[in-house]
Coordinates of C-alpha atoms in Angstrom, one line a residue:
M1 CA 0.1 -0.1 0.0
N2 CA 1.1 3.2 -1.1
I3 CA -1.0 6.9 -0.9
V4 CA 1.0 8.1 -3.4
Q5 CA 0.9 5.7 -6.3
D6 CA -2.9 4.6 -4.6
L7 CA -4.0 8.0 -5.6
K8 CA -2.0 7.7 -8.9
S9 CA -4.5 4.9 -10.5
A10 CA -7.2 6.1 -9.0
A11 CA -7.2 9.7 -11.0
V12 CA -6.0 7.3 -14.3
Q13 CA -9.3 6.0 -13.8
A14 CA -11.2 9.4 -12.8
F15 CA -9.3 11.7 -16.6
A16 CA -10.4 8.0 -18.6
S17 CA -13.9 7.8 -16.9
A18 CA -14.8 12.2 -16.9
Y19 CA -12.9 12.8 -20.3
N20 CA -11.4 9.6 -22.2
I21 CA -8.5 10.0 -22.5
N22 CA -5.2 7.7 -21.1
V23 CA -2.8 9.3 -19.0
A24 CA 0.7 6.8 -17.2
P25 CA 0.9 7.1 -13.9
D26 CA 4.0 8.5 -13.7
S27 CA 3.3 11.4 -15.3
I28 CA 0.5 12.6 -12.8
Q29 CA 2.1 15.5 -10.1
V30 CA 1.0 14.0 -6.5
N31 CA 2.3 16.5 -3.4
E32 CA 1.4 16.8 -0.4
T33 CA -0.3 19.6 0.4
K34 CA 0.5 22.7 1.7
P35 CA 0.2 23.5 5.6
E36 CA -2.4 25.8 4.6
F37 CA -4.7 24.7 2.3
E38 CA -7.3 22.0 3.6
G39 CA -6.6 18.6 2.3
D40 CA -3.9 15.8 2.6
Y41 CA -2.8 15.4 -0.7
T42 CA -2.9 17.5 -3.7
I43 CA -2.7 16.5 -7.4
V44 CA -1.4 19.4 -9.8
L45 CA -4.5 20.2 -13.1
F46 CA -1.9 22.0 -15.7
P47 CA -1.1 19.9 -17.4
Y48 CA -4.0 18.9 -18.9
V49 CA -5.4 22.8 -19.4
K50 CA -4.5 22.4 -22.9
E51 CA -4.9 19.3 -24.4
L52 CA -9.0 19.3 -22.0
R53 CA -9.3 22.6 -23.7
K54 CA -10.5 23.4 -20.2
S55 CA -9.9 25.1 -16.9
P56 CA -8.2 23.9 -14.0
D57 CA -11.0 24.4 -11.6
E58 CA -13.8 22.0 -13.7
I59 CA -10.8 19.8 -14.8
G60 CA -11.0 20.0 -10.4
N61 CA -14.5 19.4 -9.8
A62 CA -14.7 16.5 -12.9
I63 CA -11.5 14.2 -11.4
G64 CA -12.3 15.8 -7.4
A65 CA -16.0 14.2 -8.1
Y66 CA -15.6 10.9 -9.9
L67 CA -12.6 10.2 -7.0
K68 CA -14.8 10.6 -4.0
E69 CA -18.1 8.4 -5.4
S70 CA -16.1 5.8 -6.9
Y71 CA -12.7 5.7 -4.0
N72 CA -14.8 6.5 -1.4
Q73 CA -12.3 3.8 1.3
L74 CA -9.5 6.5 -0.5
V75 CA -10.5 9.9 -1.0
Q76 CA -12.9 11.4 2.0
D77 CA -13.2 15.3 0.6
Y78 CA -11.9 17.2 -2.5
N79 CA -11.9 20.5 -2.2
L80 CA -9.9 23.5 -5.4
I81 CA -6.7 26.0 -5.2
K82 CA -6.3 27.7 -8.1
G83 CA -5.6 25.1 -10.5
F84 CA -4.6 22.9 -7.1
L85 CA -6.9 19.8 -7.0
N86 CA -6.0 18.7 -2.4
L87 CA -8.3 15.6 -1.2
T88 CA -9.0 14.3 1.3
I89 CA -8.0 10.9 2.9
T90 CA -10.3 8.6 4.5
N91 CA -9.7 8.0 8.5
S92 CA -10.2 4.3 6.8
Y93 CA -6.9 4.0 4.2
W94 CA -4.8 5.2 7.3
L95 CA -6.1 2.1 9.9
G96 CA -5.9 -0.4 6.9
F97 CA -2.4 1.1 6.4
L98 CA -2.7 0.4 10.3
N99 CA -3.3 -2.3 10.5
E100 CA -0.8 -3.7 8.0
N101 CA 2.4 -2.7 8.7
Y102 CA 2.5 -2.4 12.7
T103 CA 3.7 -5.8 13.0
N104 CA 5.7 -5.8 9.6
T105 CA 9.1 -6.0 10.1
S106 CA 9.8 -5.9 6.6
F107 CA 7.6 -2.8 6.3
G108 CA 10.5 -0.5 4.5
N109 CA 11.8 -3.2 1.6
G110 CA 11.8 -2.3 -0.8
V111 CA 11.4 -5.0 -4.2
N112 CA 13.9 -7.7 -5.6
T113 CA 15.9 -5.6 -8.7
N114 CA 18.2 -8.3 -9.3
Q115 CA 21.3 -5.4 -9.1
K116 CA 24.2 -6.2 -7.7
V117 CA 25.7 -2.8 -6.8
M118 CA 29.5 -2.1 -5.0
V119 CA 30.3 0.2 -2.3
E120 CA 33.7 1.0 -2.4
Y121 CA 35.0 3.0 1.0
S122 CA 37.3 3.6 4.0
S123 CA 40.4 3.4 1.5
P124 CA 43.3 4.9 4.6
N125 CA 46.5 4.6 3.7
T126 CA 48.7 2.6 6.2
N127 CA 51.1 5.5 7.6
K128 CA 48.8 7.4 10.0
P129 CA 45.8 6.2 12.5
L130 CA 42.5 6.8 10.7
H131 CA 41.1 10.9 11.3
L132 CA 37.7 12.3 11.9
G133 CA 37.6 11.8 7.8
H134 CA 37.5 9.1 7.3
L135 CA 34.9 9.1 9.8
R136 CA 32.2 10.8 7.6
N137 CA 33.5 8.6 4.0
N138 CA 33.1 5.1 7.1
F139 CA 29.6 6.7 7.4
L140 CA 29.0 7.8 4.7
G141 CA 29.9 4.3 2.0
W142 CA 28.2 2.0 5.3
S143 CA 24.5 4.1 5.4
I144 CA 24.6 4.0 2.0
A145 CA 25.5 0.6 1.5
E146 CA 22.1 0.0 4.3
I147 CA 20.3 2.3 2.3
L148 CA 20.5 0.0 -1.6
K149 CA 20.0 -3.1 0.7
E150 CA 16.9 -2.2 2.3
Q151 CA 16.2 -1.2 -1.5
G152 CA 16.6 -4.5 -2.4
N153 CA 19.7 -4.4 -4.0
T154 CA 22.4 -7.4 -3.6
V155 CA 25.5 -5.3 -2.6
Y156 CA 28.8 -5.9 -1.6
K157 CA 31.2 -3.7 0.5
T158 CA 34.8 -2.9 -0.1
C159 CA 37.9 -1.3 1.2
V160 CA 40.7 -0.3 -0.8
V161 CA 43.9 0.3 1.5
N162 CA 46.7 2.2 -0.6
D163 CA 49.6 0.5 1.6
R164 CA 52.1 0.8 -0.8
G165 CA 54.1 4.2 -1.8
I166 CA 56.2 7.5 -1.1
H167 CA 54.6 8.0 1.8
I168 CA 54.6 4.7 3.7
C169 CA 57.7 4.9 3.3
K170 CA 58.0 7.8 4.8
S171 CA 57.4 6.5 8.3
M172 CA 59.4 3.1 7.8
I173 CA 62.4 5.6 7.1
A174 CA 62.2 7.0 10.6
W175 CA 60.9 4.3 12.3
Q176 CA 64.2 2.7 11.1
R177 CA 66.6 6.5 12.1
F178 CA 64.3 6.8 15.5
G179 CA 62.4 4.3 16.4
E180 CA 65.9 2.0 18.3
G181 CA 63.9 -1.2 17.8
K182 CA 60.5 -0.5 19.9
T183 CA 57.6 -1.9 18.6
P184 CA 52.9 -0.5 19.5
Q185 CA 53.6 -3.3 21.9
S186 CA 56.3 -2.1 24.0
E187 CA 54.7 1.0 24.3
H188 CA 51.4 0.0 24.8
E189 CA 49.9 2.1 21.7
K190 CA 48.0 1.0 18.3
G191 CA 49.9 -0.3 15.3
D192 CA 47.8 2.4 13.2
H193 CA 48.9 5.8 16.1
F194 CA 52.6 4.0 16.2
V195 CA 53.0 4.3 12.9
G196 CA 51.4 7.4 12.7
D197 CA 53.9 9.4 14.4
Y198 CA 57.0 8.0 12.5
Y199 CA 54.8 9.9 9.7
V200 CA 54.7 13.7 11.6
K201 CA 58.9 12.0 12.6
F202 CA 59.5 12.2 9.8
N203 CA 58.2 15.1 8.2
D204 CA 59.2 17.0 11.2
A205 CA 63.4 15.7 10.1
Y206 CA 62.9 17.2 6.8
K207 CA 61.5 19.7 7.6
A208 CA 65.0 20.5 10.0
E209 CA 67.3 19.0 7.0
V210 CA 65.6 21.1 4.2
K211 CA 66.5 24.6 6.8
N212 CA 69.7 23.6 8.3
L213 CA 70.5 23.4 4.1
V214 CA 68.4 26.5 2.6
A215 CA 71.5 28.2 5.7
N216 CA 74.1 26.2 4.6
G217 CA 73.4 28.2 1.0
M218 CA 71.1 25.8 -1.0
T219 CA 68.0 27.7 -2.5
E220 CA 64.6 25.8 -0.4
A221 CA 63.6 24.3 -3.6
E222 CA 67.2 22.5 -3.8
A223 CA 67.0 21.4 -0.6
E224 CA 63.8 19.9 -0.3
K225 CA 65.5 17.5 -3.2
E226 CA 69.1 17.0 -1.8
A227 CA 67.3 16.7 2.0
P228 CA 69.3 13.0 2.8
I229 CA 65.7 11.8 4.5
M230 CA 64.3 12.6 1.1
K231 CA 66.7 10.5 -0.8
A232 CA 66.7 7.4 2.0
T233 CA 62.9 7.7 1.7
Q234 CA 63.1 7.5 -2.7
K235 CA 65.5 4.6 -2.4
M236 CA 63.0 2.6 0.0
L237 CA 60.8 3.3 -1.9
L238 CA 62.7 1.8 -5.4
D239 CA 64.3 -1.7 -3.2
W240 CA 60.3 -2.3 -2.1
E241 CA 59.7 -2.0 -5.8
E242 CA 63.1 -4.3 -7.3
G243 CA 61.9 -6.8 -4.1
N244 CA 64.5 -6.3 -1.1
E245 CA 63.2 -8.7 1.5
E246 CA 64.4 -6.9 4.0
V247 CA 62.4 -3.9 3.7
R248 CA 59.5 -5.9 2.2
A249 CA 59.6 -7.9 6.1
L250 CA 59.9 -4.1 7.5
W251 CA 56.2 -3.4 5.5
A252 CA 54.6 -5.7 6.6
K253 CA 56.2 -5.5 9.8
M254 CA 54.2 -2.1 9.9
N255 CA 51.6 -2.4 7.9
G256 CA 50.9 -5.6 10.1
W257 CA 50.1 -3.0 13.3
V258 CA 48.2 -0.4 10.8
Y259 CA 46.1 -3.0 9.9
E260 CA 45.9 -4.6 13.6
G261 CA 44.7 -1.3 14.4
F262 CA 42.7 -0.3 11.5
D263 CA 40.3 -3.5 11.8
A264 CA 39.5 -2.7 16.2
T265 CA 39.1 1.2 14.5
Y266 CA 36.9 -0.4 12.5
K267 CA 34.6 -2.6 15.3
A268 CA 34.7 -0.2 17.7
I269 CA 32.6 2.5 14.9
G270 CA 30.6 -0.6 12.9
S271 CA 32.1 -0.7 9.6
D272 CA 32.7 -4.5 8.3
F273 CA 33.7 -4.9 4.3
D274 CA 33.1 -8.0 2.7
K275 CA 36.2 -7.6 0.9
T276 CA 39.1 -5.8 0.8
Y277 CA 41.3 -5.0 -2.1
Y278 CA 45.2 -4.0 -1.1
E279 CA 47.0 -1.4 -4.0
H280 CA 50.3 -3.3 -3.5
N281 CA 48.6 -5.9 -5.3
T282 CA 46.7 -3.9 -7.9
Y283 CA 49.1 -1.2 -8.3
L284 CA 50.2 -3.2 -11.5
L285 CA 46.5 -3.9 -13.4
G286 CA 45.4 -2.1 -16.2
K287 CA 48.9 -2.2 -18.0
D288 CA 46.8 -4.4 -20.7
W289 CA 44.5 -2.2 -21.1
V290 CA 46.5 0.6 -22.3
E291 CA 48.3 -2.6 -25.1
K292 CA 44.4 -2.9 -25.7
G293 CA 43.2 1.1 -25.7
L294 CA 46.3 2.3 -27.9
A295 CA 45.6 -1.0 -30.7
S296 CA 41.8 0.2 -30.9
G297 CA 42.7 4.8 -31.0
V298 CA 41.5 4.9 -27.4
F299 CA 45.4 6.0 -26.7
F300 CA 48.0 7.8 -28.3
K301 CA 50.9 8.0 -27.4
K302 CA 53.1 10.8 -27.3
E303 CA 57.3 10.7 -29.3
D304 CA 58.6 10.9 -25.7
G305 CA 57.0 7.0 -25.2
S306 CA 54.4 8.2 -22.2
V307 CA 50.1 6.9 -23.5
W308 CA 47.3 9.7 -23.1
I309 CA 43.7 10.1 -23.8
D310 CA 42.5 12.6 -25.5
L311 CA 38.9 13.7 -23.7
T312 CA 38.6 17.5 -25.2
A313 CA 35.7 16.3 -26.5
D314 CA 34.1 15.3 -24.1
G315 CA 35.3 19.2 -22.0
L316 CA 37.7 17.8 -20.4
D317 CA 41.5 17.8 -21.6
E318 CA 44.5 15.3 -22.3
K319 CA 44.9 12.6 -19.6
L320 CA 48.7 11.0 -18.9
V321 CA 47.8 6.9 -18.3
Q322 CA 51.7 5.9 -19.1
R323 CA 54.8 7.4 -18.8
K324 CA 57.8 8.1 -20.4
D325 CA 59.7 4.7 -18.9
G326 CA 56.4 2.7 -18.8
T327 CA 55.7 2.6 -15.4
S328 CA 51.6 3.1 -14.7
V329 CA 49.7 6.1 -12.8
Y330 CA 46.4 5.8 -10.3
I331 CA 44.2 6.1 -12.6
T332 CA 45.8 3.0 -14.6
Q333 CA 46.0 0.3 -12.1
D334 CA 41.7 2.1 -11.4
I335 CA 40.7 1.0 -14.6
G336 CA 42.6 -2.6 -13.7
L337 CA 40.5 -2.2 -10.5
A338 CA 37.1 -1.4 -12.0
E339 CA 37.9 -4.8 -14.0
L340 CA 38.7 -7.0 -11.9
K341 CA 35.9 -5.7 -9.7
A342 CA 33.1 -6.5 -11.8
K343 CA 34.7 -9.9 -12.9
E344 CA 34.4 -11.5 -9.5
F345 CA 31.2 -9.7 -8.6
G346 CA 29.3 -9.4 -11.6
I347 CA 28.0 -5.6 -10.9
D348 CA 26.3 -3.6 -12.6
R349 CA 27.3 -0.2 -10.3
N350 CA 30.0 0.9 -8.7
V351 CA 29.8 3.6 -6.2
Y352 CA 33.4 5.1 -4.7
V353 CA 32.4 7.4 -1.8
V354 CA 35.8 9.6 -2.2
G355 CA 36.1 13.3 -1.5
D356 CA 35.5 15.9 -3.7
E357 CA 38.3 16.5 -4.5
Q358 CA 38.8 13.9 -6.7
N359 CA 35.7 15.4 -8.6
Y360 CA 37.5 15.4 -11.7
H361 CA 39.8 12.3 -10.9
F362 CA 36.6 9.7 -11.5
K363 CA 34.4 12.2 -14.2
V364 CA 38.1 11.1 -16.3
L365 CA 38.2 7.9 -15.2
K366 CA 34.7 6.9 -16.0
L367 CA 34.6 8.5 -20.0
I368 CA 37.8 5.8 -19.8
C369 CA 36.7 2.4 -18.5
Q370 CA 33.4 3.5 -20.9
K371 CA 35.0 4.1 -24.6
L372 CA 37.1 1.6 -23.3
S373 CA 34.1 -1.5 -22.5
I374 CA 35.3 -2.1 -19.1
P375 CA 31.7 -3.9 -17.9
A376 CA 30.0 -2.2 -15.6
A377 CA 31.3 1.8 -16.7
D378 CA 27.2 3.0 -17.0
G379 CA 26.9 2.2 -13.3
M380 CA 29.8 4.0 -12.2
Y381 CA 29.3 7.0 -9.2
H382 CA 31.2 8.7 -7.6
L383 CA 29.9 9.7 -3.7
S384 CA 31.6 13.3 -3.8
Y385 CA 31.8 14.4 -0.1
G386 CA 32.8 17.5 1.6
M387 CA 35.6 18.0 4.5
V388 CA 34.7 18.0 7.2
E389 CA 36.6 20.8 9.9
L390 CA 36.4 21.6 13.2
P391 CA 35.8 24.9 14.9
T392 CA 39.3 25.0 14.7
G393 CA 39.9 24.9 12.1
K394 CA 41.3 22.1 9.0
M395 CA 43.6 19.4 9.9
K396 CA 46.8 18.8 8.6
S397 CA 47.7 14.9 9.0
R398 CA 51.7 14.9 8.3
E399 CA 52.0 17.8 11.2
G400 CA 50.1 15.8 13.8
T401 CA 46.9 18.5 13.9
V402 CA 44.2 15.7 12.9
V403 CA 41.8 14.8 14.9
D404 CA 42.6 11.0 15.4
A405 CA 38.8 9.2 15.0
D406 CA 40.1 7.0 18.6
D407 CA 40.2 9.9 20.3
L408 CA 37.1 11.6 18.6
V409 CA 35.1 8.5 19.4
A410 CA 36.5 7.9 23.7
E411 CA 35.6 11.9 23.1
M412 CA 32.2 10.9 22.5
I413 CA 31.5 8.2 24.2
Q414 CA 32.8 10.7 27.6
I415 CA 30.7 13.2 26.8
A416 CA 27.7 11.2 26.3
A417 CA 28.5 9.7 30.2
Q418 CA 28.7 13.3 31.6
K419 CA 25.8 14.3 29.6
T420 CA 23.8 11.5 30.5
E421 CA 24.5 11.3 34.4
E422 CA 24.0 14.9 34.8
L423 CA 20.6 13.7 34.1
G424 CA 20.2 11.7 37.0
K425 CA 18.1 9.1 35.1
V426 CA 20.3 5.5 35.5
A427 CA 20.5 5.1 38.5
D428 CA 19.3 1.1 38.2
F429 CA 22.4 0.3 35.8
S430 CA 24.3 -1.6 35.6
T431 CA 28.4 -1.2 35.1
D432 CA 27.9 -2.7 31.5
E433 CA 24.6 -1.7 30.9
L434 CA 26.1 1.8 31.9
N435 CA 28.8 1.2 28.3
D436 CA 26.8 0.2 26.8
L437 CA 24.7 2.9 26.6
Y438 CA 27.2 5.3 26.3
N439 CA 28.5 3.5 23.4
T440 CA 25.5 4.1 22.2
L441 CA 24.9 6.9 22.2
G442 CA 28.8 8.3 21.8
L443 CA 28.8 7.0 18.8
G444 CA 24.9 7.7 17.4
A445 CA 25.8 11.4 18.5
L446 CA 29.4 11.5 15.8
K447 CA 27.0 9.2 12.8
F448 CA 24.2 11.0 12.6
F449 CA 25.5 14.3 13.1
L450 CA 27.9 13.9 10.3
L451 CA 24.9 12.0 8.1
R452 CA 22.4 14.8 9.0
V453 CA 24.2 17.4 6.1
D454 CA 24.0 16.6 2.6
P455 CA 27.0 13.9 1.6
K456 CA 28.5 17.3 -0.8
K457 CA 28.7 20.5 1.8
K458 CA 31.4 20.6 3.6
M459 CA 30.6 20.6 7.4
I460 CA 32.4 21.1 10.8
F461 CA 31.6 19.2 13.3
N462 CA 31.0 20.1 17.3
P463 CA 31.0 17.1 19.2
E464 CA 30.0 18.6 22.6
E465 CA 26.4 19.7 20.2
S466 CA 26.5 16.5 18.3
I467 CA 25.4 15.3 22.3
E468 CA 22.5 16.5 23.6
F469 CA 19.4 15.6 24.1
Q470 CA 16.8 18.4 22.9
G471 CA 17.4 19.3 19.4
F472 CA 17.9 18.7 15.4
T473 CA 20.3 15.2 17.3
G474 CA 20.6 11.8 17.2
P475 CA 19.9 11.2 20.8
F476 CA 17.3 13.2 20.2
V477 CA 16.5 10.0 17.9
Q478 CA 17.0 7.5 20.7
Y479 CA 15.8 9.0 23.5
T480 CA 12.6 9.5 21.8
H481 CA 12.2 5.6 20.7
A482 CA 13.7 4.6 24.3
R483 CA 10.7 6.5 25.6
I484 CA 8.0 4.7 23.3
K485 CA 9.6 1.3 24.3
S486 CA 8.9 2.6 27.5
I487 CA 5.8 3.7 27.4
L488 CA 4.9 0.3 25.8
R489 CA 5.4 -1.9 29.1
K490 CA 4.0 0.5 31.0
V491 CA 0.6 -0.8 29.3
G492 CA 1.8 -4.1 29.3
E493 CA -0.2 -7.1 26.6
L494 CA -3.4 -5.5 25.0
D495 CA -6.4 -7.2 22.7
L496 CA -5.4 -5.1 19.7
N497 CA -7.9 -6.9 17.2
I498 CA -11.0 -4.8 18.6
D499 CA -12.0 -2.0 16.4
A500 CA -10.7 1.3 15.8
P501 CA -11.9 4.6 16.7
T502 CA -14.6 6.5 13.9
Q503 CA -12.2 9.9 14.4
L504 CA -8.7 9.6 14.2
H505 CA -7.5 12.8 16.7
P506 CA -5.1 15.0 14.1
L507 CA -2.0 14.4 15.2
E508 CA -3.2 10.7 14.6
I509 CA -3.3 11.1 11.3
K510 CA 0.1 13.3 10.9
L511 CA 2.1 10.2 12.9
I512 CA 0.2 7.6 10.1
T513 CA 0.6 9.8 7.5
T514 CA 4.7 10.3 7.8
I515 CA 5.2 6.5 8.2
E516 CA 3.8 5.9 5.3
Q517 CA 5.8 7.8 4.3
F518 CA 8.9 6.1 5.0
P519 CA 9.6 3.7 2.2
S520 CA 9.9 6.8 -0.3
V521 CA 12.6 7.9 2.2
I522 CA 14.8 5.5 1.7
N523 CA 13.9 5.2 -2.0
D524 CA 14.6 8.6 -2.9
A525 CA 17.8 8.4 -0.1
A526 CA 19.5 5.4 -1.9
N527 CA 17.7 7.2 -5.6
A528 CA 20.4 10.4 -4.5
M529 CA 23.3 8.6 -2.4
D530 CA 21.9 10.5 0.6
P531 CA 21.9 10.1 3.4
S532 CA 21.3 12.8 5.1
G533 CA 17.1 12.2 3.5
I534 CA 16.4 9.8 6.4
A535 CA 18.5 11.7 9.3
I536 CA 15.7 14.4 8.3
Y537 CA 13.0 12.3 8.3
V538 CA 13.8 10.5 11.5
F539 CA 14.0 14.1 13.1
N540 CA 11.0 14.6 12.0
L541 CA 8.5 11.9 12.6
A542 CA 10.2 11.6 16.6
K543 CA 9.7 15.6 16.7
I544 CA 6.1 14.5 15.3
F545 CA 5.4 11.5 18.7
N546 CA 6.8 13.7 20.9
S547 CA 4.0 16.7 20.4
F548 CA 1.7 13.1 20.5
Y549 CA 2.0 12.0 23.7
A550 CA 2.0 15.4 24.8
E551 CA -1.6 15.7 23.8
L552 CA -3.2 12.4 24.0
S553 CA -2.2 9.8 26.9
I554 CA -1.8 6.6 25.3
A555 CA -1.7 4.4 29.0
N556 CA -4.8 6.5 30.1
A557 CA -6.9 6.4 26.1
E558 CA -10.7 7.1 27.4
T559 CA -11.7 4.2 25.7
A560 CA -10.0 0.5 24.9
E561 CA -10.4 1.4 20.9
E562 CA -8.4 4.7 21.3
K563 CA -5.7 2.6 24.0
A564 CA -5.6 0.4 21.1
L565 CA -5.5 2.6 18.2
R566 CA -2.5 4.3 19.9
V567 CA -1.3 0.7 21.0
K568 CA -0.3 0.3 17.5
I569 CA 0.5 3.5 15.9
A570 CA 3.8 3.1 18.7
Q571 CA 4.8 0.4 18.1
L572 CA 4.8 1.3 14.7
T573 CA 6.7 4.9 15.1
A574 CA 9.0 3.0 17.0
A575 CA 9.8 0.4 14.3
T576 CA 10.4 2.7 12.1
I577 CA 12.7 5.1 13.8
Q578 CA 15.1 1.6 14.9
K579 CA 14.6 1.1 11.4
A580 CA 15.9 4.4 9.9
M581 CA 18.8 5.0 12.5
H582 CA 20.0 1.6 11.5
L583 CA 20.3 2.9 7.4
L584 CA 22.7 5.1 9.6
G585 CA 24.5 3.0 11.2
I586 CA 22.9 3.8 14.9
K587 CA 21.6 2.5 17.3
V588 CA 18.5 3.0 20.1
P589 CA 18.4 1.6 23.0
E590 CA 15.3 0.2 24.6
R591 CA 15.6 2.7 27.4
M592 CA 17.5 5.4 29.1

């Protein structure tokens, strides 16, 4: 049951009966009626004026009268306002929806589309721990994957770990020089934090060497090239690429430390992957496609031997795909990895969750893959998102000024504990229950705050603001869920199979109609690749429930029929909040 589709189908019959014309259901525009007008849903009449050669009011009266008479279980009444047909939906329709769904655990699920979608997110470097920007990436990727699942797709979550290259060697050379044999175990530190510290140490040492060389007569540009620690790092990278056993052993050891740290963070924040790709296994992929592209005329070779593609006809420019020395560039391995994913999983769509600084890269990648006829190239989508900043400004990992993901999660849990204890309503909780509650609230606040904003927008994250129990926050929604569960526990078991009241209160209707929109909200979020619509929706649903409960008692309803009705509404509201929050990766407590 879907009110918009039902109204479109009924309107099709109305146009056929009144004017003997066939109107496609999807061409009929149905919107929620504006709050200042009477009615629930509105049909826009202007598209039919020219074809029918009649005034909007004449068309509206004909369609409205037909719906009221022939679909009297759906349409109770109608009115016309300047070309808009406003329809009031019958109580029986809303009660039918409620009775059909208040125990329906699959409410919101889409129909199986038989599409396979891969969502690639996280993509960290193994020279530093995850930070605040990675959190937005992980939360977006995980949420979009779950939303696409709910829409009826088969979804695969993947991660590409950037575990090779000059940045990785910087941490390695710094550990060789300054580590003195220390390990994460000896320093009682997470492996990713431990390695990240040496990345910062490299930068400090490099800047000191450059400064010293400049003081001795070199230009800054010369000093940056000649700094001994940078030369040693470049040599280490060449040794790695040539398979030097000692360098490879150090690389494996330090990456192992980082992987353990990543796994702990992923577990803490609720990220998971069906497959992880490692750059050291994929960076040579795509070389075969260079030859195929040259043979087919997609690529061309310049006089120096480098290979390019000319995308000027597509509004872009020329793009290098292979250097003159025969080595590949990032986009080459991305081409090869795109083919590998398609072969391994048979995907129809490939969603890349990557920051907006890579917008151009992904435009080029998709165009190249389409021109090379790579499988699923048409289904490539870059879910671009803006930078997250703190009130204090931007972060720089090489200078050690990033906000560590682990530290931020710990801070959020601590703030959740402090604010919960200030409310003083958890005296009967055990220590384990309290710890679980603080973790649920802290992570919920963090995820909700990062997901409530359109991904394309930059945002400022304020930990204190995110965890307030009032306002547009995760804890407000979580508290509403816990409140409903508390109400239902107090009410206890009831016979809900009794007739509903003949009249519904406007707030009862408002809750039911808002819940009925949930599947459409999920569909819109999936199509837009934007979880913020679900965050806005579930916040509004929680607000409406609180208004409903402030005015209408459930436990002390005047009649058994009203009590049963409101219990059903409360049950469906709680289930909808729980599912919506799950799609954002957020748990909701049973009590708090």
